[in-house]
Amino acid sequence: MVRRPKGPSIKDIAQAVGLSTAAVSYALSGNGRVSIETQENVRRVADAMGFIRNDTAARLRTGESNLLGVIVHDISNPFFAELLSDFEAFCYEAGYLTIVANTKDDLARQATLIDALVAQNVAGLLISPGHTTSCDMMAGLRRRSKPYVICVRDINDPSADFIGADDETAGYLAARHLIDTGIVEFGFVGGHEGSKTWAGRLQGIRRALGEVGKSIALEHIIPTSPTNEGGEIATRRLLETNPDCCAAICFNDYVAFGAYAALHLAGRLVGVNYSIVGFDNLPQSSSLLPALTTVDLFPRTIGRHAAATLLEKVRGAGLEPRRYLVEPTLVVRHSVAGAVPHPRL
């Protein structure tokens, strides 16, 4: 067997720069009382020598980790790209690296990923749980005293902080906008039936309709997976079973993308003879034709707040679990007929 030559060690670097191995270790990790100038000099010499820090060995020695795990239920949803962008940046500035895993809404896969990341000795976990996750499924994390924060999908876990949006207010804002433009009959398409997010938005829709003595018909509520494909399927079904219905609130912008496709194939014109409202305010939403009216849930704000909260837990702040709900805001564009004039083409 051919043995690969060993790379330079911390001892080799210490001899090269004339410092103790402890001082070099502190300089490379950014910990301890080592000046910025010394840190930069040590890292420059280490790079020139081809030194690669063994973080696994360092974690074993100190019992500390600079890794954070993130588990989300659908990484393909652009909402999570927005959320994770600010989460990762905030944590990086604090000296932590992020590992992201995708459950695809599979609870068995979710359990496997949690165990795998804990085995990698991550310092803490941010979890956007799969559909039908219960707080009992987090029992293993609690037994191991592993810090974790729940985001986006609430599971009523009394042991964990929750960071998300005020879904009832979001649903109310979407429905109120349609009502204010004279539309009181509309569908609610997409989303997993019974999830707290879906139920919260539906409750807000019902509250808005109740204020004008109306209600949403059960046949106008069509849950599906909260995806582009799910939105197309649900909108086609709404068109087939309720052809006189001329508006829909989509569970999220991702669902709305699919709704646009279904309406185009059916010969309907969004913003002219069919009205659509979404949730999330993804960057892509303003680029649709016509631009999508949506409720901004501020995913980047959720990401930053989730990062700050998880780091507090990791650092042993000892705070009681808290709930932080971002207040949504309606963003009016051109996908609701009669709401605002269409721009000249």
XYZ file of C-alpha atoms in Angstrom:
345
model
C 0.000 0.000 0.000
C 1.330 3.448 -0.966
C 1.244 5.885 1.914
C 0.418 9.468 1.138
C 2.891 11.971 2.558
C 1.617 13.735 5.638
C 0.896 17.449 5.313
C 2.359 20.077 7.615
C 1.164 20.051 11.206
C 0.425 22.857 13.639
C 3.825 22.085 15.213
C 5.514 22.711 11.839
C 3.732 26.055 11.498
C 4.657 27.004 15.075
C 8.341 26.405 14.297
C 8.072 28.467 11.105
C 6.499 31.507 12.788
C 8.238 31.227 16.155
C 5.110 30.739 18.257
C 3.798 28.041 20.559
C 1.492 25.387 19.113
C -1.281 26.739 21.352
C -0.879 30.252 19.922
C -0.947 28.882 16.360
C -4.080 26.852 17.133
C -5.792 29.946 18.532
C -4.720 31.993 15.513
C -6.133 29.440 13.059
C -9.432 29.081 14.927
C -9.872 32.780 15.706
C -10.226 31.996 19.407
C -8.123 33.138 22.314
C -6.127 36.334 22.839
C -4.227 36.472 19.565
C -3.918 39.740 17.674
C -5.432 40.180 14.235
C -1.921 40.742 12.823
C -0.700 37.460 14.307
C -3.758 35.598 13.012
C -3.186 36.932 9.495
C 0.536 36.065 9.590
C -0.101 32.520 10.858
C -2.783 31.872 8.232
C -0.542 33.249 5.467
C 2.285 30.912 6.488
C -0.127 27.976 6.905
C -1.514 28.551 3.404
C 1.970 28.766 1.938
C 2.875 25.452 3.614
C -0.303 23.768 2.335
C -1.797 23.260 5.783
C -5.414 22.017 5.933
C -7.145 22.330 9.280
C -8.784 19.113 10.503
C -12.029 20.462 11.930
C -13.246 16.974 12.849
C -10.215 16.411 15.050
C -10.603 19.874 16.535
C -14.227 19.166 17.435
C -13.249 15.895 19.073
C -10.602 17.650 21.180
C -12.740 20.562 22.298
C -16.240 19.093 22.170
C -17.272 22.253 20.294
C -18.561 22.551 16.737
C -18.874 25.412 14.291
C -21.382 23.498 12.162
C -25.128 24.140 12.114
C -27.632 21.802 10.482
C -30.664 22.987 8.524
C -33.427 20.569 7.536
C -36.195 21.828 5.248
C -39.137 20.020 3.697
C -38.715 21.319 0.126
C -35.421 22.840 -0.972
C -36.826 23.330 -4.501
C -39.221 26.018 -3.213
C -37.560 29.431 -3.866
C -38.929 30.599 -0.503
C -36.238 28.546 1.221
C -33.502 29.937 -1.005
C -34.457 33.371 0.316
C -34.688 32.225 3.928
C -31.431 30.256 3.848
C -29.515 33.050 2.145
C -29.834 35.315 5.173
C -29.651 32.460 7.695
C -26.335 31.249 6.265
C -24.877 34.754 5.970
C -25.790 35.641 9.575
C -24.305 32.401 10.910
C -21.154 32.737 8.801
C -20.494 36.186 10.231
C -20.794 34.608 13.682
C -18.196 31.942 12.796
C -20.522 29.054 11.908
C -20.917 27.002 8.733
C -24.244 25.588 7.534
C -25.140 22.107 6.284
C -28.512 21.957 4.471
C -30.595 18.788 4.033
C -33.900 18.236 2.223
C -36.616 15.860 3.505
C -38.975 16.076 0.496
C -41.780 15.971 3.093
C -40.782 12.389 3.990
C -40.935 11.847 7.768
C -38.704 8.746 7.708
C -36.105 10.665 5.738
C -36.451 13.563 8.168
C -35.705 11.295 11.144
C -32.684 9.826 9.345
C -31.324 13.267 8.508
C -31.748 14.510 12.079
C -29.830 11.496 13.390
C -27.115 11.915 10.744
C -26.546 15.588 11.512
C -26.500 14.960 15.255
C -23.911 12.221 14.601
C -21.824 14.872 12.813
C -21.881 16.822 16.086
C -23.603 19.902 14.689
C -23.922 22.607 17.300
C -27.645 23.039 16.641
C -30.453 22.503 14.149
C -32.962 24.680 12.308
C -35.907 22.567 11.137
C -38.792 23.355 8.811
C -40.707 20.147 9.531
C -42.288 17.774 7.068
C -46.066 17.640 6.783
C -47.723 15.884 9.796
C -44.594 16.163 11.958
C -45.517 16.131 15.650
C -43.544 17.573 18.537
C -43.059 13.991 19.798
C -40.818 13.410 16.778
C -38.330 15.887 18.269
C -38.028 13.865 21.494
C -34.632 12.498 20.466
C -33.201 15.991 20.152
C -34.553 16.903 23.573
C -33.086 13.764 25.157
C -29.680 14.602 23.697
C -30.014 18.273 24.747
C -29.305 19.335 21.176
C -30.401 22.954 20.567
C -32.989 23.294 17.807
C -35.405 25.869 16.418
C -38.568 25.222 14.382
C -39.359 27.539 11.479
C -42.095 28.159 8.869
C -44.292 25.162 9.823
C -45.444 25.263 13.430
C -45.795 21.921 15.251
C -46.755 23.330 18.674
C -43.521 22.126 20.261
C -43.414 23.712 23.735
C -39.685 22.974 24.023
C -38.650 24.851 20.885
C -38.625 28.403 19.613
C -40.795 28.943 16.547
C -39.977 31.484 13.843
C -42.548 32.025 11.101
C -45.188 34.304 9.634
C -48.595 35.341 10.960
C -50.540 33.091 8.584
C -54.009 34.171 9.666
C -53.220 37.816 9.000
C -51.655 36.836 5.668
C -54.830 35.010 4.608
C -56.953 37.934 5.728
C -54.909 40.431 3.682
C -55.156 38.301 0.522
C -58.913 37.820 0.826
C -59.592 41.427 1.824
C -57.815 42.626 -1.308
C -60.068 40.522 -3.532
C -63.160 41.638 -1.623
C -62.169 45.303 -1.927
C -62.015 44.909 -5.711
C -65.528 43.419 -5.744
C -64.614 39.712 -5.832
C -66.374 37.682 -3.129
C -66.340 34.258 -4.794
C -62.911 32.706 -5.135
C -60.956 29.512 -4.578
C -58.178 28.613 -2.172
C -55.796 26.269 -3.978
C -52.732 24.312 -2.911
C -51.172 23.473 0.429
C -51.471 20.452 2.695
C -54.927 20.268 4.259
C -54.788 20.432 8.030
C -51.272 21.855 8.347
C -51.133 24.842 10.688
C -49.903 27.081 7.878
C -52.765 26.068 5.575
C -55.336 26.259 8.389
C -54.097 29.690 9.482
C -54.386 31.178 5.994
C -57.830 29.638 5.498
C -58.956 31.061 8.842
C -57.849 34.528 7.732
C -59.724 34.118 4.431
C -62.884 33.115 6.289
C -62.541 36.068 8.668
C -62.336 38.533 5.784
C -65.348 37.006 4.020
C -67.310 36.941 7.286
C -66.930 40.709 7.576
C -69.057 41.088 4.417
C -71.495 38.297 5.250
C -69.943 35.770 2.863
C -68.180 32.418 3.173
C -65.913 30.323 0.985
C -67.619 27.292 -0.565
C -66.099 23.934 0.380
C -65.808 22.959 -3.288
C -63.635 26.047 -3.823
C -61.035 24.767 -1.325
C -58.641 22.448 -3.187
C -55.560 21.358 -1.213
C -52.586 19.814 -3.016
C -48.843 19.693 -2.500
C -47.529 23.270 -2.091
C -45.558 23.143 -5.346
C -45.640 24.444 -8.897
C -47.101 21.120 -10.054
C -49.612 21.110 -7.209
C -50.770 24.584 -8.163
C -51.369 23.573 -11.771
C -53.330 20.468 -10.724
C -55.479 22.339 -8.179
C -56.244 25.228 -10.546
C -57.251 22.855 -13.346
C -59.597 21.120 -10.922
C -61.083 24.457 -9.822
C -61.662 25.450 -13.446
C -63.316 22.119 -14.266
C -65.622 21.946 -11.243
C -66.306 25.668 -10.790
C -66.109 27.293 -14.238
C -67.928 30.440 -13.044
C -65.351 31.084 -10.325
C -62.963 33.763 -11.623
C -60.380 34.142 -8.840
C -58.129 32.097 -6.589
C -55.861 32.617 -3.618
C -52.852 30.326 -3.989
C -51.207 28.768 -0.941
C -47.884 30.327 -1.943
C -46.210 31.990 -4.923
C -44.768 28.645 -5.993
C -48.332 27.296 -6.293
C -49.289 30.490 -8.156
C -46.652 29.763 -10.809
C -48.510 26.537 -11.562
C -51.853 28.338 -11.498
C -50.636 30.753 -14.173
C -49.717 27.778 -16.392
C -53.130 26.128 -15.928
C -54.974 29.361 -16.655
C -52.914 30.012 -19.783
C -53.730 26.543 -21.130
C -57.415 27.158 -20.370
C -57.405 30.432 -22.293
C -57.938 32.571 -19.190
C -56.081 35.881 -18.824
C -54.632 36.561 -15.387
C -55.434 40.101 -14.290
C -58.100 40.462 -16.983
C -60.745 37.747 -16.583
C -59.109 35.786 -13.772
C -57.545 37.046 -10.553
C -54.698 35.423 -8.596
C -53.118 36.254 -5.233
C -50.149 34.407 -3.712
C -48.065 34.382 -0.533
C -44.288 34.835 -0.012
C -43.337 37.642 -2.441
C -40.599 35.640 -4.131
C -38.286 37.638 -6.430
C -39.679 35.714 -9.436
C -43.218 36.917 -8.657
C -42.605 40.421 -9.944
C -41.301 38.978 -13.241
C -44.473 37.063 -14.120
C -46.767 38.432 -16.809
C -48.716 40.019 -15.301
C -46.727 40.594 -12.104
C -48.205 38.641 -9.200
C -50.059 40.329 -6.358
C -48.870 38.570 -3.232
C -48.541 38.776 0.539
C -44.936 39.329 1.582
C -43.966 36.924 4.381
C -40.383 38.225 4.525
C -38.461 34.923 4.287
C -35.133 36.715 4.705
C -36.339 38.236 7.983
C -37.397 34.778 9.128
C -33.952 33.469 8.184
C -32.080 36.162 10.099
C -34.255 35.852 13.187
C -33.975 32.049 13.095
C -30.174 32.357 12.925
C -30.003 34.749 15.865
C -32.331 32.573 17.927
C -30.472 29.327 17.191
C -27.108 30.900 18.006
C -28.511 32.067 21.341
C -29.477 28.463 22.078
C -26.117 27.115 20.947
C -24.290 29.565 23.183
C -26.362 28.522 26.181
C -28.340 31.716 26.623
C -30.896 29.710 28.628
C -33.882 31.670 27.376
C -37.360 30.186 27.528
C -38.768 29.079 24.141
C -40.361 31.974 22.297
C -42.597 32.494 19.275
C -41.707 35.136 16.717
C -44.256 35.864 13.987
C -43.360 38.166 11.115
C -46.158 40.602 10.235
C -47.087 40.139 6.549
C -47.654 42.946 4.059
C -49.784 42.986 0.897
C -47.857 43.741 -2.304
C -50.304 44.907 -4.986
C -49.290 44.309 -8.595
C -51.338 43.386 -11.675
C -52.741 39.868 -11.227
C -56.085 40.974 -9.745
C -58.564 42.277 -12.283
C -59.489 45.907 -11.680
C -57.171 46.422 -8.719
C -54.602 48.633 -10.480
C -54.241 49.772 -14.085
C -52.139 47.485 -16.247
C -48.884 48.992 -17.511
C -48.764 49.791 -21.207
C -47.141 46.995 -23.217
